[in-house]
Coordinates of C-alpha atoms in Angstrom, one line a residue:
X47 CA 0.0 0.0 0.0
X48 CA 3.0 2.3 0.7
X49 CA 4.7 1.3 -2.6
X50 CA 8.1 0.6 -1.1
X51 CA 10.9 0.5 -3.5
X52 CA 11.9 -3.0 -2.3
X53 CA 8.3 -4.3 -2.5
X54 CA 9.2 -7.3 -4.6
X55 CA 12.0 -8.4 -2.3
X56 CA 9.7 -7.9 0.8
X57 CA 7.0 -9.9 -0.9
X58 CA 9.3 -12.8 -1.7
X59 CA 10.8 -12.9 1.8
X60 CA 7.3 -12.7 3.4
X61 CA 6.1 -15.5 1.2
X62 CA 9.1 -17.6 2.3
X63 CA 8.4 -16.9 6.0
X64 CA 4.7 -17.8 5.6
X65 CA 5.6 -21.1 3.8
X66 CA 8.1 -22.0 6.5
X67 CA 5.5 -21.2 9.2
X68 CA 2.9 -23.4 7.5
X69 CA 5.6 -26.1 7.2
X70 CA 6.4 -25.9 10.9
X71 CA 2.7 -26.2 11.7
X72 CA 2.3 -29.3 9.5
X73 CA 5.4 -30.9 11.1
X74 CA 3.9 -30.1 14.6
X75 CA 0.6 -31.7 13.7
X76 CA 2.4 -34.7 12.2
X77 CA 4.7 -35.0 15.2
X78 CA 1.7 -34.9 17.5
X79 CA -0.1 -37.6 15.5
X80 CA 3.0 -39.8 15.6
X81 CA 3.4 -39.3 19.4
X82 CA -0.3 -40.1 19.9
X83 CA 0.1 -43.3 17.8
X84 CA 3.2 -44.2 19.6
X85 CA 1.5 -43.8 23.0
X86 CA -1.5 -45.8 21.7
X87 CA 0.8 -48.5 20.4
X88 CA 2.7 -48.6 23.7
X89 CA -0.5 -49.0 25.6
X90 CA -1.7 -51.7 23.2
X91 CA 1.5 -53.7 23.6
X92 CA 1.3 -53.3 27.4
X93 CA -2.4 -54.3 27.5
X94 CA -1.8 -57.3 25.2
X95 CA 1.1 -58.5 27.4
X96 CA -1.0 -58.2 30.6
X97 CA -4.0 -59.9 29.0
X98 CA -2.0 -62.8 27.5
X99 CA -0.4 -63.3 30.9
X100 CA -3.8 -63.3 32.6
X101 CA -5.2 -65.7 30.0
X102 CA -2.2 -68.0 30.5
X103 CA -2.8 -68.1 34.3
X104 CA -6.5 -68.9 33.8
X105 CA -5.7 -71.7 31.3
X106 CA -3.3 -73.2 33.7
X107 CA -5.9 -73.0 36.5
X108 CA -8.5 -74.6 34.3
X109 CA -6.0 -77.4 33.3
X110 CA -5.3 -78.1 36.9
X111 CA -9.0 -78.5 37.6
X112 CA -9.4 -80.9 34.7
X113 CA -6.4 -83.0 35.7
X114 CA -7.9 -83.5 39.2
X115 CA -10.3 -86.0 37.6
X116 CA -14.0 -86.6 38.2
X117 CA -15.5 -86.9 41.7
X118 CA -18.5 -89.1 42.7
X119 CA -19.9 -87.2 45.7
X120 CA -22.7 -84.7 44.8
X121 CA -21.4 -82.3 47.4
X122 CA -18.0 -82.3 45.7
X123 CA -19.7 -81.8 42.3
X124 CA -21.6 -78.9 43.7
X125 CA -18.5 -77.3 45.1
X126 CA -16.7 -77.7 41.8
X127 CA -19.8 -76.2 40.0
X128 CA -19.8 -73.2 42.4
X129 CA -16.1 -72.7 41.9
X130 CA -16.5 -72.9 38.1
X131 CA -19.4 -70.5 38.2
X132 CA -17.1 -68.0 40.0
X133 CA -14.5 -68.7 37.3
X134 CA -17.0 -67.9 34.5
X135 CA -18.1 -64.7 36.3
X136 CA -14.5 -63.6 36.4
X137 CA -14.2 -64.3 32.6
X138 CA -17.4 -62.3 32.0
X139 CA -16.0 -59.4 34.1
X140 CA -12.9 -59.3 31.9
X141 CA -14.7 -59.4 28.5
X142 CA -14.8 -55.5 28.2
X143 CA -11.1 -55.5 28.8
X144 CA -10.4 -57.8 25.8
X145 CA -12.9 -55.8 23.7
X146 CA -11.1 -52.5 24.5
X147 CA -7.7 -54.1 23.5
X148 CA -9.3 -55.3 20.2
X149 CA -10.7 -51.8 19.5
X150 CA -7.3 -50.1 20.1
X151 CA -5.6 -52.7 17.8
X152 CA -8.1 -52.1 15.0
X153 CA -7.7 -48.4 15.5
X154 CA -3.9 -48.7 15.0
X155 CA -4.4 -50.9 11.9
X156 CA -6.9 -48.4 10.5
X157 CA -4.2 -45.7 10.9
X158 CA -1.7 -48.0 9.0
X159 CA 0.8 -47.9 11.8
X160 CA 4.3 -48.8 10.8
X161 CA 4.1 -51.9 13.1
X162 CA 0.8 -53.0 11.6
X163 CA 2.2 -56.5 10.9
X164 CA 3.2 -57.0 14.5
X165 CA 0.0 -55.5 15.8
X166 CA -2.2 -57.8 13.7
X167 CA -0.2 -60.8 14.8
X168 CA -0.4 -59.9 18.5
X169 CA -4.1 -59.2 18.2
X170 CA -4.8 -62.5 16.4
X171 CA -2.8 -64.4 19.0
X172 CA -4.6 -62.7 21.9
X173 CA -8.1 -63.3 20.5
X174 CA -7.2 -66.9 19.7
X175 CA -6.1 -67.5 23.2
X176 CA -9.2 -65.8 24.6
X177 CA -11.5 -67.9 22.4
X178 CA -9.7 -71.0 23.5
X179 CA -10.1 -70.1 27.1
X180 CA -13.8 -69.5 26.7
X181 CA -14.2 -72.8 24.8
X182 CA -12.4 -74.8 27.5
X183 CA -14.5 -73.0 30.2
X184 CA -17.8 -73.9 28.4
X185 CA -16.6 -77.6 28.0
X186 CA -15.8 -77.7 31.7
X187 CA -19.3 -76.3 32.5
X188 CA -21.1 -78.9 30.4
X189 CA -19.3 -81.6 32.4
X190 CA -20.9 -80.3 35.6
X191 CA -24.5 -80.2 34.2
X192 CA -26.0 -82.7 36.7
X193 CA -24.5 -80.8 39.6
X194 CA -25.7 -77.5 38.0
X195 CA -29.3 -78.9 37.8
X196 CA -29.2 -80.1 41.4
X197 CA -27.7 -76.8 42.5
X198 CA -30.4 -74.9 40.6
X199 CA -33.1 -77.1 42.2
X200 CA -31.8 -76.6 45.7
X201 CA -31.4 -72.9 45.2
X202 CA -34.9 -72.5 43.9
X203 CA -36.4 -74.6 46.6
X204 CA -34.4 -72.7 49.3
X205 CA -35.7 -69.5 47.9
X206 CA -39.3 -70.7 47.8
X207 CA -39.1 -72.2 51.3
X208 CA -37.7 -68.9 52.6
X209 CA -40.5 -67.1 50.8
X210 CA -43.1 -69.4 52.3
X211 CA -41.6 -68.9 55.8
X212 CA -41.7 -65.2 55.3
X213 CA -45.3 -65.3 54.2
X214 CA -46.2 -67.7 57.1
X215 CA -44.7 -65.3 59.5
X216 CA -46.8 -62.4 58.0
X217 CA -50.0 -64.5 58.2
X218 CA -49.3 -65.6 61.7
X219 CA -48.5 -62.1 62.8
X220 CA -51.7 -60.9 61.3
X221 CA -50.3 -57.3 61.1
X222 CA -52.9 -55.0 59.6
X223 CA -50.5 -52.0 59.6
X224 CA -50.1 -48.9 61.7
X225 CA -51.4 -46.6 59.0
X226 CA -52.2 -46.5 55.3
X227 CA -48.6 -46.3 54.2
X228 CA -47.6 -49.2 56.4
X229 CA -50.5 -51.3 55.4
X230 CA -49.8 -50.5 51.7
X231 CA -46.2 -51.6 52.3
X232 CA -47.4 -54.9 53.9
X233 CA -49.7 -55.4 50.9
X234 CA -46.9 -54.8 48.4
X235 CA -44.6 -57.1 50.4
X236 CA -47.3 -59.8 50.4
X237 CA -47.7 -59.4 46.7
X238 CA -43.9 -59.2 46.1
X239 CA -44.4 -55.9 44.2
X240 CA -40.9 -54.6 45.0
X241 CA -39.1 -57.9 45.1
X242 CA -37.5 -59.9 42.3
X243 CA -38.6 -63.1 44.1
X244 CA -42.1 -63.7 42.9
X245 CA -43.7 -67.2 43.5
X246 CA -46.7 -68.3 41.5
X247 CA -48.0 -71.5 39.9
X248 CA -45.8 -71.2 36.9
X249 CA -42.7 -71.0 39.1
X250 CA -43.9 -74.1 41.1
X251 CA -44.5 -76.0 37.9
X252 CA -41.0 -75.1 36.6
X253 CA -39.4 -76.4 39.9
X254 CA -41.5 -79.6 39.8
X255 CA -40.4 -80.1 36.2
X256 CA -36.7 -79.7 37.2
X257 CA -37.3 -82.2 40.0
X258 CA -38.8 -84.7 37.5
X259 CA -35.8 -84.3 35.3
X260 CA -33.4 -85.0 38.2
X261 CA -35.5 -88.0 39.3
X262 CA -35.6 -89.5 35.7
X263 CA -31.8 -89.2 35.5
X264 CA -31.5 -91.3 38.6
X265 CA -27.9 -90.5 38.9
X266 CA -27.8 -89.7 42.6
X267 CA -29.8 -88.4 45.6
X268 CA -33.1 -89.1 43.9
X269 CA -34.8 -89.7 47.2
X270 CA -33.6 -86.4 48.7
X271 CA -35.0 -84.5 45.6
X272 CA -38.3 -86.3 45.9
X273 CA -38.6 -85.5 49.6
X274 CA -37.8 -81.8 49.2
X275 CA -40.3 -81.5 46.3
X276 CA -43.1 -83.1 48.4
X277 CA -42.3 -81.0 51.4
X278 CA -42.3 -77.6 49.6
X279 CA -45.5 -78.6 47.6
X280 CA -47.2 -79.4 50.8
X281 CA -46.3 -76.1 52.4
X282 CA -47.3 -74.2 49.2
X283 CA -50.7 -75.7 49.2
X284 CA -51.2 -75.2 52.9
X285 CA -50.2 -71.5 52.6
X286 CA -52.6 -70.6 49.7
X287 CA -55.8 -70.6 51.9
X288 CA -54.2 -68.6 54.8
X289 CA -52.5 -66.3 52.3
X290 CA -55.8 -65.5 50.5
X291 CA -57.6 -64.8 53.8
X292 CA -54.8 -62.5 55.0
X293 CA -54.8 -60.7 51.7
X294 CA -58.5 -60.1 52.1
X295 CA -58.1 -58.8 55.7
X296 CA -55.2 -56.6 54.6
X297 CA -57.3 -55.2 51.7
X298 CA -60.1 -54.4 54.2
X299 CA -57.5 -52.8 56.6
X300 CA -56.1 -50.8 53.7
X301 CA -59.6 -49.4 53.1
X302 CA -60.0 -48.5 56.7
X303 CA -56.5 -47.0 56.9
X304 CA -57.3 -45.0 53.8
X305 CA -60.4 -43.7 55.4
X306 CA -58.5 -42.9 58.6
X307 CA -55.8 -41.1 56.6
X308 CA -58.3 -39.0 54.7
X309 CA -60.1 -38.2 57.9
X310 CA -56.8 -37.3 59.5
X311 CA -55.9 -35.1 56.5
X312 CA -59.3 -33.3 56.8
X313 CA -58.8 -33.0 60.6
X314 CA -55.4 -31.5 60.0
X315 CA -57.0 -29.0 57.6
X316 CA -59.7 -28.2 60.2
X317 CA -57.0 -27.8 62.9
X318 CA -55.0 -25.4 60.6
X319 CA -58.1 -23.3 60.0
X320 CA -58.9 -23.3 63.8
X321 CA -55.4 -22.0 64.4
X322 CA -56.0 -19.3 61.9
X323 CA -59.3 -18.5 63.6
X324 CA -57.8 -18.2 67.1
X325 CA -55.4 -15.3 66.2
X326 CA -55.9 -12.1 68.2
X327 CA -55.0 -9.9 65.3
X328 CA -58.0 -7.8 64.3
X329 CA -56.1 -5.2 62.3
X330 CA -54.6 -1.8 63.2
X331 CA -56.4 0.1 60.5
X332 CA -59.0 -0.2 57.8
X333 CA -56.7 -1.6 55.2
X334 CA -55.4 -4.3 57.6
X335 CA -59.0 -5.3 58.6
X336 CA -60.0 -5.5 54.9
X337 CA -57.0 -7.7 54.3
X338 CA -58.0 -9.9 57.2
X339 CA -61.6 -10.0 55.9
X340 CA -60.4 -11.2 52.5
X341 CA -58.2 -13.8 54.2
X342 CA -61.3 -14.8 56.3
X343 CA -63.3 -15.1 53.0
X344 CA -60.6 -17.4 51.6
X345 CA -60.7 -19.5 54.8
X346 CA -64.4 -19.8 54.6
X347 CA -64.2 -20.9 51.0
X348 CA -61.7 -23.5 52.0
X349 CA -64.2 -24.5 54.8
X350 CA -66.9 -25.1 52.1
X351 CA -64.5 -27.5 50.4
X352 CA -63.8 -29.1 53.8
X353 CA -67.5 -29.4 54.5
X354 CA -67.9 -31.2 51.2
X355 CA -65.0 -33.5 52.1
X356 CA -66.7 -34.3 55.5
X357 CA -69.9 -35.3 53.7
X358 CA -67.8 -37.7 51.5
X359 CA -66.3 -39.1 54.7
X360 CA -69.8 -39.7 56.1
X361 CA -70.8 -41.6 53.0
X362 CA -67.6 -43.6 53.1
X363 CA -68.1 -44.3 56.8
X364 CA -71.6 -45.7 56.2
X365 CA -70.2 -48.0 53.5
X366 CA -67.3 -49.2 55.6
X367 CA -69.5 -49.8 58.6
X368 CA -71.9 -51.8 56.5
X369 CA -68.9 -53.7 54.9
X370 CA -66.9 -54.3 58.1
X371 CA -69.4 -54.3 61.0
X372 CA -66.7 -55.5 63.4
X373 CA -64.8 -52.3 62.8
X374 CA -67.8 -49.9 63.1
X375 CA -66.8 -48.5 66.5
X376 CA -63.4 -47.2 65.6
X377 CA -64.6 -46.0 62.2
X378 CA -67.5 -44.0 63.8
X379 CA -65.2 -42.8 66.6
X380 CA -62.8 -41.4 64.0
X381 CA -65.6 -39.6 62.1
X382 CA -67.2 -38.3 65.3
X383 CA -63.9 -36.7 66.4
X384 CA -63.7 -35.0 63.0
X385 CA -67.3 -33.8 63.3
X386 CA -66.7 -32.4 66.8
X387 CA -63.6 -30.5 65.5
X388 CA -65.7 -29.2 62.6
X389 CA -68.4 -27.8 64.9
X390 CA -65.8 -26.1 67.0
X391 CA -64.3 -24.7 63.8
X392 CA -67.7 -23.3 62.8
X393 CA -68.1 -21.7 66.2
X394 CA -64.6 -20.1 65.9
X395 CA -65.4 -19.0 62.4
X396 CA -68.6 -17.2 63.4
X397 CA -66.8 -15.6 66.3
X398 CA -63.9 -14.5 64.1
X399 CA -66.3 -13.2 61.5
X400 CA -68.2 -11.2 64.1
X401 CA -64.9 -9.8 65.6
X402 CA -63.6 -8.8 62.2
X403 CA -67.0 -7.3 61.2
X404 CA -67.0 -5.2 64.4
X405 CA -63.4 -4.2 63.8
X406 CA -64.2 -3.3 60.2
X407 CA -67.2 -1.1 61.2
X408 CA -65.1 0.6 63.8
X409 CA -62.1 1.2 61.5
X410 CA -64.5 2.2 58.7
X411 CA -66.0 4.8 61.0
X412 CA -62.6 6.0 62.0
X413 CA -61.4 6.0 58.4
X414 CA -64.4 8.0 57.2
X415 CA -64.0 10.3 60.2
X416 CA -60.3 10.8 59.3
X417 CA -61.2 11.4 55.6
X418 CA -63.9 13.9 56.7
X419 CA -61.3 15.6 59.0
X420 CA -58.9 15.9 56.0
X421 CA -61.7 17.3 53.8
X422 CA -62.6 19.8 56.5
X423 CA -59.0 20.9 57.0
X424 CA -58.5 21.1 53.2
X425 CA -61.7 23.1 52.7
X426 CA -60.8 25.5 55.5
X427 CA -57.3 25.8 54.0
X428 CA -58.8 26.6 50.6
X429 CA -61.2 29.1 52.0
X430 CA -58.4 30.9 53.8
X431 CA -55.8 30.5 51.1
X432 CA -56.9 33.3 48.8
X433 CA -55.8 36.8 49.3
X434 CA -58.3 39.5 50.2
X435 CA -59.7 41.4 47.2
X436 CA -58.2 44.6 45.9
X437 CA -61.4 45.9 44.3
X438 CA -65.1 45.4 44.4
X439 CA -65.2 43.1 41.4
X440 CA -62.7 40.8 43.0
X441 CA -64.7 41.0 46.3
X442 CA -67.9 40.0 44.5
X443 CA -66.2 37.1 42.7
X444 CA -64.8 35.8 46.0
X445 CA -68.1 36.1 47.7
X446 CA -69.8 34.2 44.9
X447 CA -67.1 31.5 45.0
X448 CA -67.5 31.4 48.8
X449 CA -71.3 30.9 48.5
X450 CA -70.7 28.1 46.0
X451 CA -68.4 26.4 48.5
X452 CA -71.3 26.7 51.0
X453 CA -73.4 24.6 48.6
X454 CA -70.7 22.0 48.7
X455 CA -70.5 22.2 52.5
X456 CA -74.3 21.8 52.7
X457 CA -74.1 18.8 50.5
X458 CA -71.7 17.2 53.0
X459 CA -74.1 17.6 55.8
X460 CA -75.7 14.3 54.8
X461 CA -72.3 12.7 55.2
X462 CA -71.9 14.2 58.7
X463 CA -75.4 12.9 59.6
X464 CA -74.8 9.4 58.1
X465 CA -71.4 9.1 59.8
X466 CA -73.0 10.2 63.1
X467 CA -75.7 7.5 62.8
X468 CA -73.1 5.0 61.8
X469 CA -71.1 5.8 65.0
X470 CA -74.2 5.6 67.2
X471 CA -74.8 2.1 65.9
X472 CA -71.4 0.9 67.1
X473 CA -71.3 -1.0 70.3
X474 CA -70.3 0.8 72.4
X475 CA -70.6 4.2 70.6
X476 CA -67.3 6.1 70.4
X477 CA -68.3 9.2 72.4
X478 CA -65.0 11.0 71.9
X479 CA -65.0 10.4 68.1
X480 CA -68.7 11.4 67.9
X481 CA -67.8 14.6 69.8
X482 CA -64.9 15.2 67.4
X483 CA -67.3 14.7 64.5
X484 CA -69.7 17.3 65.9
X485 CA -66.7 19.6 66.5
X486 CA -65.6 19.2 62.9
X487 CA -69.1 20.2 61.7
X488 CA -69.2 23.2 63.9
X489 CA -65.6 24.2 63.0
X490 CA -66.4 24.0 59.3
X491 CA -69.6 26.1 59.7
X492 CA -67.7 28.6 61.9
X493 CA -64.8 28.8 59.5
X494 CA -67.2 29.4 56.5
X495 CA -69.1 32.1 58.4
X496 CA -65.9 33.7 59.6
X497 CA -64.6 33.8 56.1
X498 CA -67.9 35.1 54.8
X499 CA -67.8 37.9 57.3
X500 CA -64.2 38.7 56.4
X501 CA -65.0 38.7 52.6
X502 CA -68.2 40.8 53.3
X503 CA -66.1 43.3 55.3
X504 CA -63.5 43.2 52.5
X505 CA -66.2 44.0 50.0
X506 CA -67.5 46.8 52.2
X507 CA -63.9 48.1 52.6
X508 CA -63.4 48.2 48.8
X509 CA -66.8 50.0 48.4
X510 CA -65.6 52.5 51.1
X511 CA -62.3 52.9 49.4
X512 CA -63.9 53.5 46.0
X513 CA -66.3 56.0 47.5
X514 CA -63.4 57.7 49.3
X515 CA -61.4 57.8 46.1
X516 CA -64.4 59.4 44.3
X517 CA -64.7 61.9 47.2
X518 CA -61.0 62.7 47.0
X519 CA -61.2 63.2 43.2
X520 CA -64.3 65.5 43.6
X521 CA -62.6 67.4 46.5
X522 CA -59.4 67.7 44.3
X523 CA -61.4 69.3 41.5
X524 CA -63.1 71.7 43.9
X525 CA -59.8 72.5 45.6
X526 CA -58.4 73.4 42.2
X527 CA -61.3 75.9 41.7
X528 CA -60.7 77.5 45.1
X529 CA -56.9 77.7 44.5
X530 CA -57.6 80.5 42.0
X531 CA -56.1 83.8 43.2
X532 CA -58.2 86.0 40.8
X533 CA -60.4 88.2 42.9
X534 CA -61.5 90.5 40.0
X535 CA -59.9 93.5 38.3
X536 CA -63.0 95.6 38.4
X537 CA -66.3 95.9 40.2
X538 CA -68.1 94.1 37.3
X539 CA -65.4 91.4 37.3
X540 CA -65.8 90.9 41.0
X541 CA -69.6 90.6 40.6
X542 CA -69.1 87.9 38.0
X543 CA -66.7 86.0 40.3
X544 CA -69.1 86.3 43.1
X545 CA -71.9 84.9 41.0
X546 CA -69.6 82.0 40.0
X547 CA -68.6 81.4 43.6
X548 CA -72.2 81.3 44.8
X549 CA -72.9 78.7 42.1
X550 CA -69.8 76.8 43.2
X551 CA -71.0 76.8 46.8
X552 CA -74.4 75.6 45.8
X553 CA -72.8 72.7 43.9
X554 CA -70.6 71.9 46.8
X555 CA -73.5 72.0 49.2
X556 CA -75.5 69.6 46.9
X557 CA -72.5 67.2 46.6
X558 CA -71.7 67.2 50.3
X559 CA -74.4 64.6 50.8
X560 CA -72.1 62.0 49.2
X561 CA -69.4 62.7 51.7
X562 CA -71.9 62.6 54.5
X563 CA -73.0 59.2 53.2
X564 CA -69.3 58.1 53.1
X565 CA -68.9 59.3 56.7
X566 CA -72.0 57.4 57.7
X567 CA -70.9 54.3 55.9
X568 CA -67.4 54.5 57.5
X569 CA -69.0 55.0 60.9
X570 CA -71.2 51.9 60.4
X571 CA -68.1 49.8 59.4
X572 CA -66.3 50.9 62.5
X573 CA -69.3 50.0 64.7
X574 CA -69.2 46.4 63.3
X575 CA -65.6 46.0 64.5
X576 CA -64.2 45.9 61.0
X577 CA -60.9 44.0 60.7
X578 CA -59.2 47.1 59.0
X579 CA -60.8 49.7 61.4
X580 CA -57.5 51.6 61.7
X581 CA -57.3 52.2 57.9
X582 CA -60.9 53.1 57.7
X583 CA -60.6 55.6 60.5
X584 CA -57.5 57.1 59.0
X585 CA -59.1 57.4 55.5
X586 CA -62.4 58.7 56.9
X587 CA -60.6 61.4 58.9
X588 CA -58.5 62.4 55.8
X589 CA -61.7 62.8 53.7
X590 CA -63.7 64.7 56.3
X591 CA -60.7 66.9 57.1
X592 CA -60.3 67.7 53.4
X593 CA -64.0 68.4 53.2
X594 CA -63.8 70.8 56.2
X595 CA -60.8 72.5 54.6
X596 CA -62.7 72.8 51.4
X597 CA -65.6 74.5 53.3
X598 CA -63.1 76.8 55.0
X599 CA -61.4 77.6 51.7
X600 CA -64.8 78.3 50.1
X601 CA -65.8 80.7 52.9
X602 CA -62.4 82.4 52.8
X603 CA -62.7 83.0 49.0
X604 CA -66.3 84.2 49.4
X605 CA -65.0 86.7 52.0
X606 CA -62.2 87.8 49.8
X607 CA -64.5 88.3 46.9
X608 CA -66.8 90.5 49.1
X609 CA -63.8 92.4 50.2
X610 CA -62.7 92.7 46.6
X611 CA -66.1 94.2 45.7
X612 CA -65.8 96.6 48.7
X613 CA -62.4 97.6 47.6
X614 CA -63.5 98.3 44.0
X615 CA -66.5 100.3 45.3
X616 CA -64.1 102.3 47.6
X617 CA -61.7 102.9 44.7
X618 CA -64.6 104.0 42.5
X619 CA -65.8 106.5 45.1
X620 CA -62.1 107.5 45.7
X621 CA -61.6 108.1 42.0
X622 CA -64.8 110.3 41.8
X623 CA -63.8 112.3 44.9
X624 CA -60.2 112.7 43.6
X625 CA -61.5 113.8 40.2
X626 CA -63.8 116.4 41.8
X627 CA -61.0 117.7 44.1
X628 CA -58.7 118.0 41.1
X629 CA -61.3 119.9 39.2
X630 CA -61.9 122.3 42.2
X631 CA -58.2 122.6 42.8
X632 CA -57.8 123.8 39.2
X633 CA -60.6 126.4 39.8
X634 CA -58.9 127.5 43.1
X635 CA -55.6 127.9 41.4
X636 CA -57.0 130.2 38.7
X637 CA -55.3 133.6 39.1
X638 CA -57.8 135.7 37.2
X639 CA -59.0 136.9 40.5
X640 CA -56.1 139.3 40.4
X641 CA -57.9 141.1 37.6
X642 CA -60.0 143.8 39.2
X643 CA -62.5 143.7 36.5
X644 CA -65.8 142.0 37.1
X645 CA -64.9 141.8 40.7
X646 CA -68.5 141.5 41.8
X647 CA -69.1 138.6 39.5
X648 CA -65.9 136.9 40.7
X649 CA -67.0 137.3 44.3
X650 CA -70.2 135.7 43.5
X651 CA -68.5 132.8 41.7
X652 CA -66.1 132.3 44.7
X653 CA -69.0 132.3 47.1
X654 CA -70.7 129.6 45.0
X655 CA -67.4 127.7 44.9
X656 CA -67.1 127.7 48.7
X657 CA -70.7 126.6 49.0
X658 CA -70.0 123.7 46.7
X659 CA -66.9 122.7 48.7
X660 CA -68.9 122.9 51.9
X661 CA -71.6 120.8 50.3
X662 CA -69.1 118.1 49.2
X663 CA -67.2 118.0 52.4
X664 CA -69.4 115.1 53.6
X665 CA -68.7 113.2 50.4
X666 CA -65.0 113.3 51.1
X667 CA -65.6 112.3 54.7
X668 CA -67.7 109.4 53.6
X669 CA -64.9 108.1 51.4
X670 CA -62.5 108.5 54.2
X671 CA -64.8 106.7 56.6
X672 CA -65.4 104.0 54.1
X673 CA -61.6 103.4 53.7
X674 CA -61.0 103.5 57.4
X675 CA -63.9 101.0 57.9
X676 CA -62.3 98.6 55.5
X677 CA -59.0 98.9 57.2
X678 CA -60.6 98.4 60.5
X679 CA -62.3 95.2 59.2
X680 CA -59.0 93.7 58.3
X681 CA -59.3 94.1 54.6
X682 CA -56.7 92.1 52.6
X683 CA -55.8 95.4 50.7
X684 CA -55.6 97.5 53.9
X685 CA -52.2 99.0 53.0
X686 CA -53.3 100.0 49.6
X687 CA -56.5 101.6 51.1
X688 CA -54.4 103.5 53.6
X689 CA -52.1 104.8 50.9
X690 CA -55.0 106.1 49.0
X691 CA -56.5 107.7 52.1
X692 CA -53.2 109.4 52.7
X693 CA -53.1 110.6 49.2
X694 CA -56.7 111.9 49.6
X695 CA -55.8 113.8 52.8
X696 CA -52.8 115.3 51.1

């Protein structure tokens, strides 16, 4: 990929290395195979040697037995037969060993081992020796056939006689079993269910046939065989009647034991249910009681099944008593014991059911009371959770919502009533809890009423504030009118301002009724012990004080306007007097009196002039008196009036 300048050389060297590595791997595999074959061959050689040695020993042992010659005594023949049987058992035990060696040899031949010729020769020699040993052993066994037959006859008769003794002991003991399992075990033992030793007519016929064969041969001990056959046949026939009778008794006992076992099982179930009924646990709360009630329902369902089982036992009891009259007393006693326990269980069940029902009703009452308590607490919390309104619309909305909650509370009154009746039915009635229930009802009603009062007062407060705000707005507009410093620039202007002021005062007087209503409304709120009495008092005082100040300002402006009209009337009179004086002063300053001509006429004019001055002296005095009167009355332009008076005097 990097295009090295020696790429060809690198490729050749890499190919050589890879080939050499593959060659090494092949050599390793081949080496391992050769080592495995060598190990297998060594084991084969070892095993063949050991096997040939063992076969040689057994052949010598067999030759020694053959060379001892024949014996005439039956006991000696039987001993030889038993010894030969042990020899054959040893050969059978070593058969897998020879088979394993054969398999290994064939495996080596299949792999074409380099020593295949030696392996085949050793294997053929071993198998030939093994077949020869087996043949010689079989030939030796056939030579002991008579002893084998006698040994087989004696073994079979011994087994049957032992079986007969065992059955006789069972019949004589007459054991009917301690319980169902024991009785069933006796029955299985009697019928040889779990034993490989089973004696029946076919087996007896087979032994009799073997005895006939031995008697016909007449080789030896014919009388002994005949006696043993007669003896065991006699015992067999004698046992059949007793065995059948014991089998029948055992079958009957098995039925009774089965009945007793079933009754005991039912009694155990009854006892278990009784233990469950005797518990003192009645539940700490409603959930626990409900769990116990469900458990009780399950137990009672089981009891229904148990009752059905007891009825089956009663039917079975009548059948067994009729079938086995001699066993009627214990059978009936067993059933009576079960029935007594059943009646006790029913009594315990009723008592347990009554106890749990009482506990359920009590805990149900307490749970409902607790639930109602939580609802009351939550309702009161919801009622008191909202903030007080900031305006009349909010106040109305909160009042409507509160009245809707009253409908919900009224709907719960049936729950209070039903729970109270439920508690009164308990035995004994829980006085403290009933008192608590009544307290919850009163507390809820009180909380609703208290909240309603608070919301109503909040609504009134917002109405009061709105009216007070309106009054403040109205007063502000009127105060702005009175803050005018214009008192008129002329007499006619003052007259106009006076007419406006009179109209203003009429309007104020007409509107003062609203402030009086506000004052009356605030006083009523204070008399009802309003929760915000301090703020109401403060606001009411502010409005009334502002109203009083408005009245005072209106009176002050009216006074100033009257004084302004007086001032302008004084000034008009003053202007008229000053104009007349100026005119007369001009006449007095006329120097034509120096001209002696028309002196008489001038005298007459001067006399008329002095008469006119005398006639108008009162006019000047009136103006002066008017000015002094205004100053004496504390006129707001007293300095100006005094200055004008001073000018007049001058």
